Coordinates of C-alpha atoms and ligand atoms in Angstrom, one line a residue:
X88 CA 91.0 131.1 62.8
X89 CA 91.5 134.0 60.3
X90 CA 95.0 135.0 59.4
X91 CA 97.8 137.3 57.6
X92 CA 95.5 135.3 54.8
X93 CA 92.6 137.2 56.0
X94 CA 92.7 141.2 56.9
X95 CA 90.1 141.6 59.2
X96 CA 88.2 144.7 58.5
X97 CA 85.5 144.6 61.2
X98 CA 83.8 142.7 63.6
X99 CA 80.9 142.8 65.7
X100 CA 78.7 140.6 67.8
X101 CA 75.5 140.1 66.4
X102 CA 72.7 137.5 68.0
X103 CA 75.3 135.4 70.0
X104 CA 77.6 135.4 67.3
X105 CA 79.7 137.2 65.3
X106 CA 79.6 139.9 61.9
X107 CA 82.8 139.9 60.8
X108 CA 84.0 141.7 57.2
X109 CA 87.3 140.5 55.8
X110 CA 89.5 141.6 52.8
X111 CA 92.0 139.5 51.2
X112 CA 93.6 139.1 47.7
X113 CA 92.2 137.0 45.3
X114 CA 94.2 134.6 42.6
X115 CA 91.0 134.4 40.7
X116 CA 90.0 138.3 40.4
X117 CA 93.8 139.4 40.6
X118 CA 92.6 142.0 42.9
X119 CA 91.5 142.2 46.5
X120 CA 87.9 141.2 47.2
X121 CA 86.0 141.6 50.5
X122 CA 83.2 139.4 51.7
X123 CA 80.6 139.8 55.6
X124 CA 80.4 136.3 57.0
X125 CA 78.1 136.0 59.9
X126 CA 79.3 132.8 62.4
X127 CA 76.3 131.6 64.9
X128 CA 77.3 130.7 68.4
X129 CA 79.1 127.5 68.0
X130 CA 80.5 124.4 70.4
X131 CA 84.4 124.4 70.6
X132 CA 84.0 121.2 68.3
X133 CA 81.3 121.8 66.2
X134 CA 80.8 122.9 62.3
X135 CA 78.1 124.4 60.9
X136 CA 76.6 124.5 57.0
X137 CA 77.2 127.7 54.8
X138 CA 74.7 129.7 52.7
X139 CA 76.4 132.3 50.4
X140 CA 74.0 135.0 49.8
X141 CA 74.4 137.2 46.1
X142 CA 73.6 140.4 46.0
X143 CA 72.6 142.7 42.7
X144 CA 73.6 145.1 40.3
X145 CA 75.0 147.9 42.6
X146 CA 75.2 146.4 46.2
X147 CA 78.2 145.0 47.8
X148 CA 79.4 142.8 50.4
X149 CA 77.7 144.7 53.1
X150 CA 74.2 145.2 51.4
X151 CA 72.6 141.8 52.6
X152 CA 74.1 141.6 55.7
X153 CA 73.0 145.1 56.4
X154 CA 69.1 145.3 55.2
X155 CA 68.0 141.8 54.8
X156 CA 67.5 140.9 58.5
X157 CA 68.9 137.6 57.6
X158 CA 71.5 136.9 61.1
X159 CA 68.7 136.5 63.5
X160 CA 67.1 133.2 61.8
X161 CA 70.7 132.5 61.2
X162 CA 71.6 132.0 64.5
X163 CA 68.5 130.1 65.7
X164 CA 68.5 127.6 62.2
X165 CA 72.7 127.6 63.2
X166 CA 73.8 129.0 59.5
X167 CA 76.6 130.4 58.3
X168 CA 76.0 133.4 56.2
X169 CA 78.4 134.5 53.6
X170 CA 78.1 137.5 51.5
X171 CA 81.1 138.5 48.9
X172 CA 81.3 141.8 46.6
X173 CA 79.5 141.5 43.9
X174 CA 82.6 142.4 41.5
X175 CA 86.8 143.0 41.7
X176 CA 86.7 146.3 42.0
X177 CA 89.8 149.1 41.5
X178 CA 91.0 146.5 39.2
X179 CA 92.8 149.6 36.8
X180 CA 90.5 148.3 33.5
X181 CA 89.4 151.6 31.8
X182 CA 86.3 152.0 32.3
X183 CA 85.2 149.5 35.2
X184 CA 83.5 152.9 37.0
X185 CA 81.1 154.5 34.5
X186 CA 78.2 152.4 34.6
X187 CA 76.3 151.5 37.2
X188 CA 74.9 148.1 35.4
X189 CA 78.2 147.2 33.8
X190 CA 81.9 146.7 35.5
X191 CA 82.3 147.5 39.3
X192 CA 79.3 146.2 41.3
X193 CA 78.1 144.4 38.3
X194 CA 80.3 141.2 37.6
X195 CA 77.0 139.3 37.0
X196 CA 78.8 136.0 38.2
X197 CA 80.5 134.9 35.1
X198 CA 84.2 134.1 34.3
X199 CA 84.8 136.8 31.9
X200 CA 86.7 135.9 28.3
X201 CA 86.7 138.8 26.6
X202 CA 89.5 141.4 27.0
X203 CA 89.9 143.4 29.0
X204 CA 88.0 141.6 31.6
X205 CA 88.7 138.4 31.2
X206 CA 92.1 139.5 33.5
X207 CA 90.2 140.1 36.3
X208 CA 86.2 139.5 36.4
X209 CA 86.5 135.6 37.5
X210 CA 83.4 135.7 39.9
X211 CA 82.2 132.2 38.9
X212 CA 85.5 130.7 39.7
X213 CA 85.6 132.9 42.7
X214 CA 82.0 132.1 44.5
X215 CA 82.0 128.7 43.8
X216 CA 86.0 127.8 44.1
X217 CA 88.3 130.5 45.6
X218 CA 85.9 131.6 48.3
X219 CA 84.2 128.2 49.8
X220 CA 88.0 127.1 49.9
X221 CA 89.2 129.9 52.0
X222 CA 86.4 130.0 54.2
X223 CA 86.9 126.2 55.0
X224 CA 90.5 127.1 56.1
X225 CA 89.2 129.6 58.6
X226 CA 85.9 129.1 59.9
X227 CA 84.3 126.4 61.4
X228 CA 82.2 125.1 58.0
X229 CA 80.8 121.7 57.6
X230 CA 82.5 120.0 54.7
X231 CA 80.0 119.3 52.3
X232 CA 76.8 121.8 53.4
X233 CA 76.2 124.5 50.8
X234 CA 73.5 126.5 49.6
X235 CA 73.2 129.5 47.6
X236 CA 70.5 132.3 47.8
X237 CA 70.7 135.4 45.6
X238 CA 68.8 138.6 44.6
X239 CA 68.1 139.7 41.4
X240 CA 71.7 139.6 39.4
X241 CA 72.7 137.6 42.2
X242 CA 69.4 135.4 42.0
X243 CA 70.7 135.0 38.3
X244 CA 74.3 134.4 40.0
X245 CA 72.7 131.7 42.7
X246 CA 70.5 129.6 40.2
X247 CA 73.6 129.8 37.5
X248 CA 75.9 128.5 40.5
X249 CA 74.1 126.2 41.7
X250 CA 73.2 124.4 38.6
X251 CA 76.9 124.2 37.6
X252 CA 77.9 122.9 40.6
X253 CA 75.4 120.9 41.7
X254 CA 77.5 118.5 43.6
X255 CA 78.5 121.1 45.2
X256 CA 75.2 123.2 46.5
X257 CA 72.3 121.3 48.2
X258 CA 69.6 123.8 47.3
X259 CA 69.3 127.0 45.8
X260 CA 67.1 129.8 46.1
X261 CA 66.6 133.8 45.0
X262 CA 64.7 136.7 45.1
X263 CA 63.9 138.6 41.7
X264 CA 66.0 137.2 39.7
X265 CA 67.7 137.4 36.1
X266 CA 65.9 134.1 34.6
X267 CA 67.0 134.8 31.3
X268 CA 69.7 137.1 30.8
X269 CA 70.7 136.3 26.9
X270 CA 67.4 137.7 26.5
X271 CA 66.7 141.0 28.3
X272 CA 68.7 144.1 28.8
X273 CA 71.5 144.0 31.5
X274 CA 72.4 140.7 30.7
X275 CA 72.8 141.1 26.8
X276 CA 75.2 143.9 27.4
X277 CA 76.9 142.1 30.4
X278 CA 77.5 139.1 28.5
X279 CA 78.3 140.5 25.0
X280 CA 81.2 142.6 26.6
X281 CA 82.2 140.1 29.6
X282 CA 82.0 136.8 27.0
X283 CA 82.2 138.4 23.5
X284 CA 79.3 138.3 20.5
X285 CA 79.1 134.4 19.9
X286 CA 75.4 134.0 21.9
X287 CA 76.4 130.5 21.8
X288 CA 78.6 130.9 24.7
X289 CA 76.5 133.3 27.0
X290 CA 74.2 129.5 27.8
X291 CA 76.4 128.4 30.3
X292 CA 75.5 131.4 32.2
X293 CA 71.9 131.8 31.4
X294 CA 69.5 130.0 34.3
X295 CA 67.1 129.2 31.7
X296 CA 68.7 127.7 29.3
X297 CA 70.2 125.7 32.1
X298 CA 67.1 124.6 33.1
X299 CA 66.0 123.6 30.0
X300 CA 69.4 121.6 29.2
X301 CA 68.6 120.1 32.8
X302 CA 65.0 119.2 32.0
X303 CA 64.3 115.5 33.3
X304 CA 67.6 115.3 35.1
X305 CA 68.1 115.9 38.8
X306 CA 69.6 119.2 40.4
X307 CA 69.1 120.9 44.0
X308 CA 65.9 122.2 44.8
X309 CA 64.9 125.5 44.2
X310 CA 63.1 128.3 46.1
X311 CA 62.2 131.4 44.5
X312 CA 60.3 134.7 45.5
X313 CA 59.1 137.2 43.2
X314 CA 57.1 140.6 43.9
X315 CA 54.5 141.0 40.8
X316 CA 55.0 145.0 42.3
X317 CA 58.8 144.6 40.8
X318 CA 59.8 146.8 38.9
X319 CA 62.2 145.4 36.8
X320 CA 59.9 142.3 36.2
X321 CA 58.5 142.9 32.6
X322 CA 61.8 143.7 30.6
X323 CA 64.7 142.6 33.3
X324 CA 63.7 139.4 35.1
X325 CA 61.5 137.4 33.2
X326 CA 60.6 135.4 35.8
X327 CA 57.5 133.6 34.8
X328 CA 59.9 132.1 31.9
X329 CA 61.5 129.7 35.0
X330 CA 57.4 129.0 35.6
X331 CA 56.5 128.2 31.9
X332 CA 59.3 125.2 32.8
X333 CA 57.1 123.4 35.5
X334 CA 60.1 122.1 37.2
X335 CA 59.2 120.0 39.8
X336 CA 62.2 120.9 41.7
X337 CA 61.2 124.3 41.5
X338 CA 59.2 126.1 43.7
X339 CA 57.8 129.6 42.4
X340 CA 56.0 131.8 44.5
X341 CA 54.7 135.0 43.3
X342 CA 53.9 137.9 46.0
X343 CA 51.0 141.1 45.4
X344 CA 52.4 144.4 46.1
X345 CA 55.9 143.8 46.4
X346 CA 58.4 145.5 44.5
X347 CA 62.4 144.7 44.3
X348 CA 63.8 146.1 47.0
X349 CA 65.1 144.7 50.5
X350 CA 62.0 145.4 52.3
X351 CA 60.7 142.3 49.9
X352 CA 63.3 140.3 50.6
X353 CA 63.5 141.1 54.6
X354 CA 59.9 139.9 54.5
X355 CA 60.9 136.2 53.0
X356 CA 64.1 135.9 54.5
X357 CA 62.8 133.6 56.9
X358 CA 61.6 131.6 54.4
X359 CA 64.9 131.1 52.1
X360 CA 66.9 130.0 55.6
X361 CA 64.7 127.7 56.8
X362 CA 64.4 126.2 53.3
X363 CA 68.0 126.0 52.9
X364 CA 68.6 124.9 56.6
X365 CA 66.1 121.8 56.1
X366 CA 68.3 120.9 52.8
X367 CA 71.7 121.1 54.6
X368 CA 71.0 119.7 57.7
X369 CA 71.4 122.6 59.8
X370 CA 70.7 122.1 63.4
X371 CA 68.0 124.3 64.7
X372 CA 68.3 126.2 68.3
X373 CA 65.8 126.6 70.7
X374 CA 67.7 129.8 72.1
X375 CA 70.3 131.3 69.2
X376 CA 71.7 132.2 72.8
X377 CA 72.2 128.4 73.6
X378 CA 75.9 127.3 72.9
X379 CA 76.0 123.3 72.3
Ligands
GSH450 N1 70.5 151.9 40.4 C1 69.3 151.3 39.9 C2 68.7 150.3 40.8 C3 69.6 149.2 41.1 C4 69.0 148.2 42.0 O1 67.7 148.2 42.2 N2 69.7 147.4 42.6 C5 69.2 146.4 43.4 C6 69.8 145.1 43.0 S1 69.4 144.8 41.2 C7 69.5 146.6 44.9 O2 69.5 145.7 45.6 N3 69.9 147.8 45.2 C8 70.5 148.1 46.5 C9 69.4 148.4 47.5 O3 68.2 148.3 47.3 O4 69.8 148.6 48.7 C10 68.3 152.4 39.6 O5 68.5 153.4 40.2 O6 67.4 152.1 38.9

Protein backbone atom coordinates (compact mmCIF):
# COMPACT_ATOMS: atom_id res chain seq x y z
CA UNK A 1 0.00 0.00 0.00
CA UNK A 2 1.21 3.48 -0.98
CA UNK A 3 3.03 5.62 1.54
CA UNK A 4 4.84 9.02 2.83
CA UNK A 5 6.96 7.35 -0.37
CA UNK A 6 4.00 8.02 -2.44
CA UNK A 7 1.77 11.47 -2.28
CA UNK A 8 -1.39 10.40 -3.49
CA UNK A 9 -2.81 13.04 -5.74
CA UNK A 10 -6.05 11.43 -6.80
CA UNK A 11 -8.06 8.47 -6.96
CA UNK A 12 -11.02 7.17 -8.49
CA UNK A 13 -12.87 3.95 -9.17
CA UNK A 14 -12.83 3.15 -12.56
CA UNK A 15 -14.31 -0.44 -13.97
CA UNK A 16 -14.13 -2.33 -10.56
CA UNK A 17 -10.92 -0.90 -9.90
CA UNK A 18 -9.02 1.86 -9.16
CA UNK A 19 -7.31 5.32 -11.19
CA UNK A 20 -5.12 6.50 -8.89
CA UNK A 21 -2.35 9.55 -9.78
CA UNK A 22 0.71 9.74 -7.49
CA UNK A 23 3.68 12.13 -7.12
CA UNK A 24 6.84 11.35 -5.51
CA UNK A 25 10.54 12.46 -5.81
CA UNK A 26 12.74 10.85 -8.01
CA UNK A 27 16.67 9.97 -7.25
CA UNK A 28 16.99 9.43 -11.01
CA UNK A 29 15.34 12.88 -12.37
CA UNK A 30 16.40 14.89 -9.08
CA UNK A 31 12.92 16.19 -9.27
CA UNK A 32 9.45 15.05 -8.49
CA UNK A 33 7.77 12.99 -11.23
CA UNK A 34 4.10 11.96 -11.27
CA UNK A 35 2.72 8.82 -12.92
CA UNK A 36 -1.65 7.29 -13.38
CA UNK A 37 -1.62 3.69 -12.45
CA UNK A 38 -4.82 1.90 -13.07
CA UNK A 39 -5.12 -1.46 -10.51
CA UNK A 40 -7.97 -4.00 -11.77
CA UNK A 41 -10.17 -5.62 -9.13
CA UNK A 42 -7.83 -8.00 -7.43
CA UNK A 43 -8.00 -11.11 -4.75
CA UNK A 44 -6.54 -10.18 -1.24
CA UNK A 45 -3.59 -12.56 -2.45
CA UNK A 46 -3.26 -12.08 -5.86
CA UNK A 47 -0.64 -10.04 -8.27
CA UNK A 48 -1.24 -9.01 -11.43
CA UNK A 49 1.32 -8.17 -14.66
CA UNK A 50 2.16 -4.48 -15.50
CA UNK A 51 2.09 -2.68 -18.86
CA UNK A 52 3.69 0.85 -18.75
CA UNK A 53 2.20 2.86 -21.45
CA UNK A 54 4.54 6.02 -23.07
CA UNK A 55 3.13 8.81 -24.17
CA UNK A 56 4.52 11.62 -26.83
CA UNK A 57 6.01 14.79 -27.39
CA UNK A 58 3.62 17.11 -25.32
CA UNK A 59 1.34 14.69 -23.20
CA UNK A 60 1.79 13.73 -19.74
CA UNK A 61 0.93 11.33 -17.18
CA UNK A 62 -2.72 11.83 -17.55
CA UNK A 63 -2.95 11.81 -21.48
CA UNK A 64 -3.29 7.94 -21.92
CA UNK A 65 -5.19 7.22 -19.13
CA UNK A 66 -7.50 9.92 -20.11
CA UNK A 67 -8.27 9.48 -24.05
CA UNK A 68 -7.01 6.06 -24.85
CA UNK A 69 -9.93 4.03 -23.43
CA UNK A 70 -7.39 1.62 -22.31
CA UNK A 71 -8.92 0.63 -18.30
CA UNK A 72 -11.85 -1.17 -19.52
CA UNK A 73 -9.89 -4.10 -21.47
CA UNK A 74 -7.61 -3.60 -18.55
CA UNK A 75 -9.80 -4.80 -16.11
CA UNK A 76 -11.34 -7.72 -17.98
CA UNK A 77 -7.52 -9.02 -19.47
CA UNK A 78 -6.59 -8.23 -15.37
CA UNK A 79 -3.64 -5.52 -16.33
CA UNK A 80 -1.99 -3.12 -14.64
CA UNK A 81 -1.64 0.06 -16.44
CA UNK A 82 1.05 2.44 -15.69
CA UNK A 83 1.56 5.77 -17.33
CA UNK A 84 4.51 8.26 -16.02
CA UNK A 85 5.28 11.97 -17.27
CA UNK A 86 6.85 12.04 -20.15
CA UNK A 87 9.84 14.35 -18.69
CA UNK A 88 11.17 16.00 -14.96
CA UNK A 89 9.57 18.87 -15.25
CA UNK A 90 10.20 22.44 -13.09
CA UNK A 91 13.62 21.01 -12.84
CA UNK A 92 15.20 25.08 -12.81
CA UNK A 93 17.37 24.25 -16.25
CA UNK A 94 17.08 27.42 -18.35
CA UNK A 95 15.21 26.87 -20.89
CA UNK A 96 13.34 23.40 -20.16
CA UNK A 97 9.81 25.59 -21.09
CA UNK A 98 10.32 27.11 -24.57
CA UNK A 99 9.81 24.39 -26.85
CA UNK A 100 7.27 22.31 -27.16
CA UNK A 101 9.39 19.36 -28.89
CA UNK A 102 12.49 19.84 -26.68
CA UNK A 103 12.79 19.89 -22.66
CA UNK A 104 9.46 19.64 -20.51
CA UNK A 105 7.07 17.06 -22.05
CA UNK A 106 9.80 15.97 -24.30
CA UNK A 107 12.52 13.78 -22.43
CA UNK A 108 12.38 11.32 -25.41
CA UNK A 109 13.36 8.40 -22.96
CA UNK A 110 17.04 8.80 -22.85
CA UNK A 111 19.56 9.22 -19.94
CA UNK A 112 20.73 12.59 -20.87
CA UNK A 113 24.88 13.33 -20.93
CA UNK A 114 25.16 16.55 -21.96
CA UNK A 115 25.04 19.49 -19.59
CA UNK A 116 22.74 20.89 -18.47
CA UNK A 117 20.51 17.95 -18.69
CA UNK A 118 22.32 15.32 -18.00
CA UNK A 119 21.44 16.59 -13.99
CA UNK A 120 18.16 15.80 -14.34
CA UNK A 121 16.60 14.11 -17.72
CA UNK A 122 17.31 10.32 -16.63
CA UNK A 123 14.02 8.87 -18.07
CA UNK A 124 15.67 5.69 -19.36
CA UNK A 125 16.99 4.89 -15.90
CA UNK A 126 13.66 6.07 -14.58
CA UNK A 127 11.04 3.89 -16.78
CA UNK A 128 12.87 0.89 -16.77
CA UNK A 129 14.62 1.07 -13.09
CA UNK A 130 13.35 3.73 -10.57
CA UNK A 131 9.69 3.39 -11.47
CA UNK A 132 9.06 -0.65 -11.86
CA UNK A 133 10.97 -0.68 -8.48
CA UNK A 134 8.70 1.58 -6.66
CA UNK A 135 5.62 0.25 -8.02
CA UNK A 136 6.64 -3.30 -6.79
CA UNK A 137 6.94 -1.90 -3.28
CA UNK A 138 3.33 -0.67 -3.43
CA UNK A 139 1.13 -2.35 -5.61
CA UNK A 140 0.20 -5.75 -5.99
CA UNK A 141 2.60 -6.43 -9.32
CA UNK A 142 3.65 -9.83 -10.47
CA UNK A 143 7.43 -10.14 -10.24
CA UNK A 144 8.63 -10.74 -13.49
CA UNK A 145 5.49 -9.59 -15.95
CA UNK A 146 6.30 -6.45 -18.07
CA UNK A 147 5.40 -4.96 -21.15
CA UNK A 148 5.74 -1.72 -22.68
CA UNK A 149 3.37 0.06 -25.20
CA UNK A 150 4.14 3.62 -26.35
CA UNK A 151 2.94 6.33 -28.78
CA UNK A 152 4.90 8.09 -31.09
CA UNK A 153 8.05 9.50 -28.93
CA UNK A 154 6.94 7.11 -26.53
CA UNK A 155 6.58 4.28 -29.27
CA UNK A 156 10.32 5.31 -29.85
CA UNK A 157 10.64 5.27 -25.88
CA UNK A 158 8.74 1.56 -25.70
CA UNK A 159 10.76 -0.18 -28.58
CA UNK A 160 14.15 1.56 -27.19
CA UNK A 161 13.09 0.12 -23.65
CA UNK A 162 12.24 -2.82 -24.40
CA UNK A 163 15.09 -3.78 -26.50
CA UNK A 164 17.58 -2.70 -23.83
CA UNK A 165 16.02 -4.54 -21.35
CA UNK A 166 14.80 -7.32 -22.73
CA UNK A 167 15.12 -9.57 -19.80
CA UNK A 168 13.19 -7.32 -18.42
CA UNK A 169 9.91 -6.73 -20.83
CA UNK A 170 7.98 -9.69 -22.38
CA UNK A 171 6.67 -7.86 -25.35
CA UNK A 172 6.52 -4.54 -26.70
CA UNK A 173 4.32 -2.65 -28.70
CA UNK A 174 3.57 1.20 -30.04
CA UNK A 175 1.51 3.35 -31.91
CA UNK A 176 3.28 5.84 -34.52
CA UNK A 177 6.35 5.71 -33.43
CA UNK A 178 9.92 7.41 -33.72
CA UNK A 179 11.68 4.34 -35.75
CA UNK A 180 14.58 6.24 -36.41
CA UNK A 181 15.23 9.18 -34.61
CA UNK A 182 19.20 9.88 -35.57
CA UNK A 183 17.57 10.42 -38.74
CA UNK A 184 14.60 12.70 -38.76
CA UNK A 185 13.80 15.96 -37.07
CA UNK A 186 12.76 15.76 -33.34
CA UNK A 187 15.09 13.22 -32.65
CA UNK A 188 18.30 14.87 -34.20
CA UNK A 189 17.75 17.89 -32.13
CA UNK A 190 16.69 15.80 -28.99
CA UNK A 191 19.61 13.75 -29.12
CA UNK A 192 22.32 16.29 -30.18
CA UNK A 193 21.45 18.56 -27.13
CA UNK A 194 20.34 15.68 -24.60
CA UNK A 195 23.66 13.28 -25.67
CA UNK A 196 26.00 15.85 -27.38
CA UNK A 197 27.22 15.87 -31.36
CA UNK A 198 29.20 12.42 -31.44
CA UNK A 199 26.12 10.45 -33.64
CA UNK A 200 27.97 7.51 -32.47
CA UNK A 201 26.33 7.61 -29.18
CA UNK A 202 22.74 8.62 -30.11
CA UNK A 203 22.49 4.32 -31.40
CA UNK A 204 21.76 3.17 -28.13
CA UNK A 205 18.71 5.05 -28.29
CA UNK A 206 17.68 4.69 -31.88
CA UNK A 207 15.04 1.60 -32.40
CA UNK A 208 16.45 1.01 -35.69
CA UNK A 209 19.66 0.75 -35.23
CA UNK A 210 18.73 -1.52 -32.38
CA UNK A 211 17.01 -3.63 -34.53
CA UNK A 212 19.59 -3.96 -36.84
CA UNK A 213 22.40 -4.65 -34.11
CA UNK A 214 19.65 -7.34 -32.92
CA UNK A 215 19.17 -8.87 -36.32
CA UNK A 216 19.24 -12.79 -35.96
CA UNK A 217 19.13 -12.61 -32.15
CA UNK A 218 16.04 -13.04 -30.06
CA UNK A 219 14.13 -10.11 -28.30
CA UNK A 220 10.33 -9.69 -27.15
CA UNK A 221 7.81 -9.55 -29.61
CA UNK A 222 6.64 -6.67 -31.14
CA UNK A 223 3.23 -5.09 -32.02
CA UNK A 224 2.99 -2.00 -33.91
CA UNK A 225 0.16 0.21 -35.44
CA UNK A 226 0.54 2.84 -37.78
CA UNK A 227 -2.14 5.24 -39.55
CA UNK A 228 -0.85 5.82 -43.30
CA UNK A 229 -3.31 9.20 -42.54
CA UNK A 230 -0.42 10.31 -39.91
CA UNK A 231 0.72 13.15 -40.21
CA UNK A 232 4.05 13.09 -39.03
CA UNK A 233 4.76 9.79 -41.04
CA UNK A 234 6.88 11.08 -43.97
CA UNK A 235 9.55 13.26 -42.17
CA UNK A 236 9.06 12.18 -38.22
CA UNK A 237 8.37 8.48 -37.93
CA UNK A 238 9.72 6.62 -40.54
CA UNK A 239 7.94 3.77 -39.90
CA UNK A 240 8.23 1.55 -42.95
CA UNK A 241 12.17 1.71 -42.09
CA UNK A 242 11.23 -1.01 -38.99
CA UNK A 243 9.22 -2.88 -42.15
CA UNK A 244 12.26 -2.74 -44.69
CA UNK A 245 13.82 -5.04 -41.53
CA UNK A 246 11.39 -8.08 -41.96
CA UNK A 247 11.74 -9.03 -38.42
CA UNK A 248 10.05 -11.95 -37.69
CA UNK A 249 9.32 -10.87 -34.19
CA UNK A 250 7.80 -7.95 -35.55
CA UNK A 251 4.46 -7.39 -36.36
CA UNK A 252 3.64 -4.23 -38.57
CA UNK A 253 0.26 -3.30 -39.34
CA UNK A 254 -0.44 -0.36 -41.34
CA UNK A 255 -4.14 1.34 -41.01
CA UNK A 256 -6.13 3.70 -44.10
CA UNK A 257 -7.38 6.87 -42.87
CA UNK A 258 -5.98 7.16 -39.64
CA UNK A 259 -3.98 9.90 -38.60
CA UNK A 260 -1.79 10.32 -35.09
CA UNK A 261 -3.99 11.16 -32.70
CA UNK A 262 -5.81 9.23 -29.74
CA UNK A 263 -8.90 8.54 -31.66
CA UNK A 264 -6.26 6.03 -33.60
CA UNK A 265 -4.93 4.71 -30.86
CA UNK A 266 -8.49 4.30 -28.84
CA UNK A 267 -9.43 2.23 -31.90
CA UNK A 268 -6.41 -0.41 -31.38
CA UNK A 269 -6.17 -0.26 -27.88
CA UNK A 270 -7.82 -3.51 -27.58
CA UNK A 271 -5.45 -4.88 -29.65
CA UNK A 272 -2.01 -3.85 -27.83
CA UNK A 273 -3.69 -5.29 -24.34
CA UNK A 274 -4.70 -8.40 -25.43
CA UNK A 275 -1.32 -8.77 -27.26
CA UNK A 276 0.54 -7.87 -24.25
CA UNK A 277 -1.82 -9.85 -21.89
CA UNK A 278 -1.30 -13.16 -24.00
CA UNK A 279 2.73 -12.45 -23.53
CA UNK A 280 2.57 -11.95 -19.68
CA UNK A 281 0.29 -14.25 -18.75
CA UNK A 282 -2.44 -12.14 -17.62
CA UNK A 283 -5.45 -13.87 -16.50
CA UNK A 284 -8.53 -12.91 -18.40
CA UNK A 285 -12.08 -12.15 -16.56
CA UNK A 286 -15.23 -13.12 -17.63
CA UNK A 287 -16.84 -10.07 -15.54
CA UNK A 288 -13.95 -7.20 -14.84
CA UNK A 289 -16.65 -7.05 -11.97
CA UNK A 290 -15.69 -10.65 -10.83
CA UNK A 291 -13.14 -10.44 -7.79
CA UNK A 292 -11.01 -13.91 -7.62
N1 LIG B 1 2.02 20.22 -30.62
C1 LIG B 1 2.20 19.54 -31.87
C2 LIG B 1 1.55 18.20 -31.86
C3 LIG B 1 2.10 17.32 -30.81
C4 LIG B 1 1.45 15.98 -30.87
O1 LIG B 1 0.81 15.59 -31.87
N2 LIG B 1 1.61 15.25 -29.82
C5 LIG B 1 1.10 13.92 -29.81
C6 LIG B 1 2.20 13.00 -29.40
S1 LIG B 1 3.59 13.16 -30.50
C7 LIG B 1 -0.03 13.81 -28.82
O2 LIG B 1 -0.38 12.72 -28.42
N3 LIG B 1 -0.61 14.92 -28.41
C8 LIG B 1 -1.61 14.97 -27.37
C9 LIG B 1 -2.97 14.61 -27.79
O3 LIG B 1 -3.24 14.33 -28.97
O4 LIG B 1 -3.85 14.63 -26.90
C10 LIG B 1 1.58 20.32 -32.96
O5 LIG B 1 0.76 21.16 -32.65
O6 LIG B 1 1.91 20.04 -34.12
Amino acid sequence: MPSQELELLESHACFAGRMERYQHHSRQCRSPMRFSIFIPAHGADETLPVLTFLAGLTCNEETFMIKAGAQRYAAELGLILLAPDTSPRHTGIAGEDDEWDFGTGAGFYLDATAAPWDAHYRMFSYVTDELPALIARHFPVQGKAQGICGHSMGGHGALVCGLRKSGQYQSISAFAPVSAPSQTPWGQKAFSRYLGADTGQWQAYDSLALLQEKAGQSHPPILIDQGRADPFLEVELKTEYLEALNDPRLTLRWHDLYDHSYFFISSFVSDHLAFHARHLGAVRRLDPHHVR
